[in-house]
Tab-separated table of C-alpha atoms in Angstrom:
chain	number	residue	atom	x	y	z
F	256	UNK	CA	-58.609	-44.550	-14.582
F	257	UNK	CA	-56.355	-46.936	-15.548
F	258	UNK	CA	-54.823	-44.848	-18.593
F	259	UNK	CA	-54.945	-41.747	-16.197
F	260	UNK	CA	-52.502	-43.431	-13.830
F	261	UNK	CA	-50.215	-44.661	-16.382
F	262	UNK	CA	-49.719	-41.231	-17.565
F	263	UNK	CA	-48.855	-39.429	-14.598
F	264	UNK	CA	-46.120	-42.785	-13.506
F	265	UNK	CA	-44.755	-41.812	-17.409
F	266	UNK	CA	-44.743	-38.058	-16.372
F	267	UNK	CA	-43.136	-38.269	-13.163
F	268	UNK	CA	-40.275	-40.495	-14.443
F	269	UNK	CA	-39.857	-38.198	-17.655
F	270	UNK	CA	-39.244	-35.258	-14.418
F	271	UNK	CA	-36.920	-37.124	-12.268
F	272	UNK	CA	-33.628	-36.522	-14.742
F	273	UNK	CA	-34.385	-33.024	-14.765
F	274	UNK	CA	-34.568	-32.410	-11.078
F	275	UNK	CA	-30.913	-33.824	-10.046
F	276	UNK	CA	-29.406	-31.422	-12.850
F	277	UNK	CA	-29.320	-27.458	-13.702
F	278	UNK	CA	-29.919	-25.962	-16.549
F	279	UNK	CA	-26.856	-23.665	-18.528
F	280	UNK	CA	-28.161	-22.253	-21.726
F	281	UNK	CA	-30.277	-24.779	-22.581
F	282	UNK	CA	-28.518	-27.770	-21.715
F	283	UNK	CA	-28.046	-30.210	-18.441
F	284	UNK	CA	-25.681	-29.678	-16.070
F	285	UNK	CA	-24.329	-32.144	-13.915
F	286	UNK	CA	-24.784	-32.170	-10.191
F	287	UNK	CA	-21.017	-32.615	-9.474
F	288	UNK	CA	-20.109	-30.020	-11.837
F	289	UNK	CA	-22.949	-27.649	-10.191
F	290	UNK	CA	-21.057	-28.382	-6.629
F	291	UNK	CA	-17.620	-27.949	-7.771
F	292	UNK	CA	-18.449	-24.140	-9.086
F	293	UNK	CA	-19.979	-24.017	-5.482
F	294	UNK	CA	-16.608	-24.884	-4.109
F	295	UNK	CA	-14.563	-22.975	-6.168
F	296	UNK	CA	-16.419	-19.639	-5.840
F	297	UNK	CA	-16.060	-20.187	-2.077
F	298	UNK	CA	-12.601	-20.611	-2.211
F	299	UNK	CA	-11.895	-17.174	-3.678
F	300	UNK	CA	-12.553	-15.533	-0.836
F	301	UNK	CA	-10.256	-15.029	2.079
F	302	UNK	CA	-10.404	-14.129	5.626
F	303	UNK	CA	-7.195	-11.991	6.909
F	304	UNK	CA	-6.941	-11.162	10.611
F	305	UNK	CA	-5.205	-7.565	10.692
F	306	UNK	CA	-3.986	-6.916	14.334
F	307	UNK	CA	-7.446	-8.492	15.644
F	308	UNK	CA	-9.600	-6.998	12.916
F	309	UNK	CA	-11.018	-9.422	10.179
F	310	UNK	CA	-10.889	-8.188	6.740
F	311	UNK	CA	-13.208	-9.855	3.642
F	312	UNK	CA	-11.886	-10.161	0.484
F	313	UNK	CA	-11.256	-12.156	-2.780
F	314	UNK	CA	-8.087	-13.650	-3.980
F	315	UNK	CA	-8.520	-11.825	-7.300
F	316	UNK	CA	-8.061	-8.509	-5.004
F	317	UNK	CA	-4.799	-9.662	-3.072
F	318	UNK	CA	-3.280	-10.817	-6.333
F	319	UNK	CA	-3.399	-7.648	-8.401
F	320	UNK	CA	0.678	-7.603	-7.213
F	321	UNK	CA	2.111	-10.745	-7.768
F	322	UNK	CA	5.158	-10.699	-5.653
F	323	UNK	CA	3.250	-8.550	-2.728
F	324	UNK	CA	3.012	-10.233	0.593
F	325	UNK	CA	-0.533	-10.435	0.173
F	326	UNK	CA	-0.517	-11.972	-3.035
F	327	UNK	CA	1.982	-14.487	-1.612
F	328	UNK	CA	-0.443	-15.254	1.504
F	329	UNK	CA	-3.243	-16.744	-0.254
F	330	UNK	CA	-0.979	-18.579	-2.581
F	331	UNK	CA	-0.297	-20.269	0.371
F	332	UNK	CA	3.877	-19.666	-0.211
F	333	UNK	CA	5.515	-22.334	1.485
F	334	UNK	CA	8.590	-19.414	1.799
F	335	UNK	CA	6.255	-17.519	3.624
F	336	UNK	CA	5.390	-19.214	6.819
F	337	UNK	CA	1.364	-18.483	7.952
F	338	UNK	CA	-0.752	-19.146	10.470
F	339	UNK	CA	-4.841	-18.857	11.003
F	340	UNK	CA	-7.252	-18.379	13.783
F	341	UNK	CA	-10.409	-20.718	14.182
F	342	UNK	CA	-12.619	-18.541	11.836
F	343	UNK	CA	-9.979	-20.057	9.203
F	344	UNK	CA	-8.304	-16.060	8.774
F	345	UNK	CA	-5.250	-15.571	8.053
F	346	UNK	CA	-3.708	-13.786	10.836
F	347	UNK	CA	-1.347	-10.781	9.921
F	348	UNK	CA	0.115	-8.482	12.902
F	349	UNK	CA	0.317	-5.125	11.778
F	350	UNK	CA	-1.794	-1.992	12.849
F	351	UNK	CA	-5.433	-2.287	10.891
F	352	UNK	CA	-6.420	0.809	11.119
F	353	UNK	CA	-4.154	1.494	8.142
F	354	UNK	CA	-4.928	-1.530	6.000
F	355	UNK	CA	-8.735	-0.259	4.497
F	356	UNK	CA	-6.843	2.494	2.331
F	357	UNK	CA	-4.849	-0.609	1.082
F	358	UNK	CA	-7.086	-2.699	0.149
F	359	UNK	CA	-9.106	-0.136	-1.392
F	360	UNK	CA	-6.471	0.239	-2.949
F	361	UNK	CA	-5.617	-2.821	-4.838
F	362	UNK	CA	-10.201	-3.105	-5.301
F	363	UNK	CA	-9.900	-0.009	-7.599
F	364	UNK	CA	-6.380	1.307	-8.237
F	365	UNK	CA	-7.242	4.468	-6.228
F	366	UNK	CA	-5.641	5.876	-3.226
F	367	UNK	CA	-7.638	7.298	-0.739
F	368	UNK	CA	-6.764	8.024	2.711
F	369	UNK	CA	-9.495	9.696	5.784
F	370	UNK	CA	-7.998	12.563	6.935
F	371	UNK	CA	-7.342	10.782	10.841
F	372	UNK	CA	-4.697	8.911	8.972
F	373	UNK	CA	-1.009	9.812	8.405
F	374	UNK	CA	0.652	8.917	4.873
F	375	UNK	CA	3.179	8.353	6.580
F	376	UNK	CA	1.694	5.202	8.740
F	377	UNK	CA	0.066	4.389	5.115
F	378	UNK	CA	3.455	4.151	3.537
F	379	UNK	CA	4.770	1.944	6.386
F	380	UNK	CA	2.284	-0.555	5.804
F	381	UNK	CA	2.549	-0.537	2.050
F	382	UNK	CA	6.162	-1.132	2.803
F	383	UNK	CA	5.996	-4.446	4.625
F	384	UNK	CA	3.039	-5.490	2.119
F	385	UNK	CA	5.556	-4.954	-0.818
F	386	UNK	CA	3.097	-2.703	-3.135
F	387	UNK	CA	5.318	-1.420	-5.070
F	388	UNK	CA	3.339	0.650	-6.975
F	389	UNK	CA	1.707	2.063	-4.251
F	390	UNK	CA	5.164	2.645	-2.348
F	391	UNK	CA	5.792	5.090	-5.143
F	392	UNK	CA	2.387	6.876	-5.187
F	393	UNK	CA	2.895	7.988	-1.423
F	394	UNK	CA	6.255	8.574	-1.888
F	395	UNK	CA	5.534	11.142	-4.169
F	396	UNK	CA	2.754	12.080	-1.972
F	397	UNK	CA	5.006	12.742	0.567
F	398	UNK	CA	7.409	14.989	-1.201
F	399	UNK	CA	4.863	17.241	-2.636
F	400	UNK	CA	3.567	17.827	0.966
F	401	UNK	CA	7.156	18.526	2.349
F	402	UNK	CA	8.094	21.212	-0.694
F	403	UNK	CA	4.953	23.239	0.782
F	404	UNK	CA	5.661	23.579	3.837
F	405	UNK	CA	4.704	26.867	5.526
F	406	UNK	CA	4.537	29.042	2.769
F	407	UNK	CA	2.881	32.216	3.965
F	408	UNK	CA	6.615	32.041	6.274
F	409	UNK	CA	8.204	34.857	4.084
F	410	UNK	CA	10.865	35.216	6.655
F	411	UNK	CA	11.344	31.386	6.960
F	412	UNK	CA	13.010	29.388	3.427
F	413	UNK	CA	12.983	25.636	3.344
F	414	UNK	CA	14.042	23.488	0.902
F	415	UNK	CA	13.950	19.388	0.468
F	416	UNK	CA	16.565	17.143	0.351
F	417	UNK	CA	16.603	13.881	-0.817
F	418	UNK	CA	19.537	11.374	0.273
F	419	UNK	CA	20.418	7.640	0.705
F	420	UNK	CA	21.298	6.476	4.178
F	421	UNK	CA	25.025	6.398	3.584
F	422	UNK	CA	25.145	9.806	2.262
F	423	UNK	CA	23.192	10.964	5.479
F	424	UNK	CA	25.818	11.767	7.639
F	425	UNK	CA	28.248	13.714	5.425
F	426	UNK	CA	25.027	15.745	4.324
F	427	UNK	CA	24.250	17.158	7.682
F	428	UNK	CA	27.538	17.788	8.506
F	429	UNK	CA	27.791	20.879	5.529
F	430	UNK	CA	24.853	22.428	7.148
F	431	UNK	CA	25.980	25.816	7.587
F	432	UNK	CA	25.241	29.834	7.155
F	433	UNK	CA	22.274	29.451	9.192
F	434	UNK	CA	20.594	26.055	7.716
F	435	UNK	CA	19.181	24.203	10.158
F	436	UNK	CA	17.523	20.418	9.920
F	437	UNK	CA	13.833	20.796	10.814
F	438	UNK	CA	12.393	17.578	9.506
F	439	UNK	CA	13.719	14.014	8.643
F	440	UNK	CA	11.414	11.877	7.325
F	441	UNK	CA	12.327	8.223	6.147
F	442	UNK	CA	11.071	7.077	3.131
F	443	UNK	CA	13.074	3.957	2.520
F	444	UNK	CA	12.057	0.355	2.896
F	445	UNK	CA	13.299	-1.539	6.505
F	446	UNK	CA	11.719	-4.554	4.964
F	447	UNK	CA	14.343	-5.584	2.352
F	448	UNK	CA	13.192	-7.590	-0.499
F	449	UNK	CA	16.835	-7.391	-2.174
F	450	UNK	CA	20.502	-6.815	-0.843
F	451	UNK	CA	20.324	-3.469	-3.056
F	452	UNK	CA	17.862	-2.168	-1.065
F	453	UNK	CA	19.315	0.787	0.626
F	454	UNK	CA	17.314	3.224	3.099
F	455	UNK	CA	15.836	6.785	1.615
F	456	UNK	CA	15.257	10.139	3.514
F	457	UNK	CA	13.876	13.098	2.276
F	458	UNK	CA	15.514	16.370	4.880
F	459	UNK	CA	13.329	19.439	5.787
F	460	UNK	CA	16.367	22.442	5.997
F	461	UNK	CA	15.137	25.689	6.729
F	462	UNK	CA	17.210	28.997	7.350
F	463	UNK	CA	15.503	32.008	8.498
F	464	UNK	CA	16.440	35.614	7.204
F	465	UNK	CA	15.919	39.555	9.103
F	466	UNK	CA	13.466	40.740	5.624
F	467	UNK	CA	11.523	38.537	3.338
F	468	UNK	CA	13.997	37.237	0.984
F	469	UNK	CA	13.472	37.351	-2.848
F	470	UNK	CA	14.031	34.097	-4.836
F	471	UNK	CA	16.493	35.919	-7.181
F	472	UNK	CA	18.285	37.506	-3.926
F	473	UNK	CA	19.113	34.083	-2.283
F	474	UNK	CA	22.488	32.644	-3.959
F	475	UNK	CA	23.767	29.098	-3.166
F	476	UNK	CA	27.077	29.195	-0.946
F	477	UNK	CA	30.073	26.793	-1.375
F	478	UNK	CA	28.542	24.881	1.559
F	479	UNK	CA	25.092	24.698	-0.221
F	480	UNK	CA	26.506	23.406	-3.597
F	481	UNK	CA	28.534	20.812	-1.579
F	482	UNK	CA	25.004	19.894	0.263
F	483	UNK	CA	23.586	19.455	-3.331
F	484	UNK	CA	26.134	16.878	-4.291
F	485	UNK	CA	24.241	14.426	-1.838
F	486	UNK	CA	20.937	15.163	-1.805
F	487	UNK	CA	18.802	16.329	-4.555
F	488	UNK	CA	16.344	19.101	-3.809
F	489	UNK	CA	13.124	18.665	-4.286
């Protein structure tokens, strides 16, 4: 009984070691080691407050752009002033019912937008997020959408212009021979980054004619050429 007892104290102290560490292919690991990868796994992901809405995410995610505002956020940026709510989020207030095609966005380097939602509101938010990438991918978006506008209209022409905000004013003004301004849509930046940064428009112009014109039939007039010297059609 004696020997029997002796064993199992020898046992049980030949255990104890092994219980306070892990095991990592075959060798110990430490128990403060074991609780700093605890730590630091939790500390990848981050809480944002989006207009009231809390989004989940990883820092890995936000940081695919490295000078977004996003990027800059969980960097904790001391150039970019933030605040959070009790859950520890940060808080952000912008509309977040445009923010899930973002994020989706910088998850899988994809854009996809539901069909409730207007590129347009997308492209805002992208703006003030600085994604630059994606500020070009709905840009483009944008135009292609615009050059197809209406196009069982035989009777109606439009064409796209694309201008700078200083060159705006002196565009419109050659409008002529029946041209008309149907759309305006901005697709500059109001959150500048740079002092180069200079406001963009792309300009619906339609002009409406008595029999369904023929593309070889319609002929640019002086005022048209002059309306291509500041805007470039699409």
């Amino acid at each position: 009984n004696k020997k029997k007892m002796a064993a199992q104290a020898q046992g049980t102290g030949n255990s104890s070691p092994a219980s306070s560490s892990a095991t990592t292919n075959g060798t110990l690991q430490p128990p403060e080691l074991m609780v700093s990868e605890r730590i630091s796994s939790r500390d990848e992901w981050v809480k944002l407050n989006i207009g009231g809405k809390v989004f989940l995410t990883t820092k890995t995610t936000l940081c695919k752009e490295k000078s977004s505002f996003l990027a800059r956020l969980c960097q904790e940026d001391p150039d970019l002033p933030s605040l959070k709510d009790e859950q520890g989020a940060y808080l952000v207030d912008r509309d977040p019912r445009y923010f899930p095609p973002i994020l989706n966005y910088l998850r899988h380097g994809r854009l996809i937008i539901d069909g409730n939602l207007s590129e347009e509101g997308v492209l805002e938010e992208a703006e003030f997020y600085n994604l630059t990438s994606l500020v070009t991918i709905l840009k483009e978006r944008i135009r292609s959408k615009l050059s197809g506008l209406n196009l069982d209209d035989h009777k109606q022409v439009y064409r796209v212009l694309h201008c700078q905000e200083g060159e705006l004013t002196q565009m419109l003004s050659t409008l002529s021979d029946g041209w008309k301004m149907t759309q305006l849509v901005n697709i500059g930046s109001q959150y500048s980054y740079s002092s180069e940064d200079q406001s963009e428009f792309l300009v619906v112009v339609s002009r409406e004619f008595d029999e369904p014109p023929r593309s070889a039939d319609i002929k640019p007039t002086d005022k048209e050429m002059a309306m291509k010297q500041h805007g470039s059609r699409m």
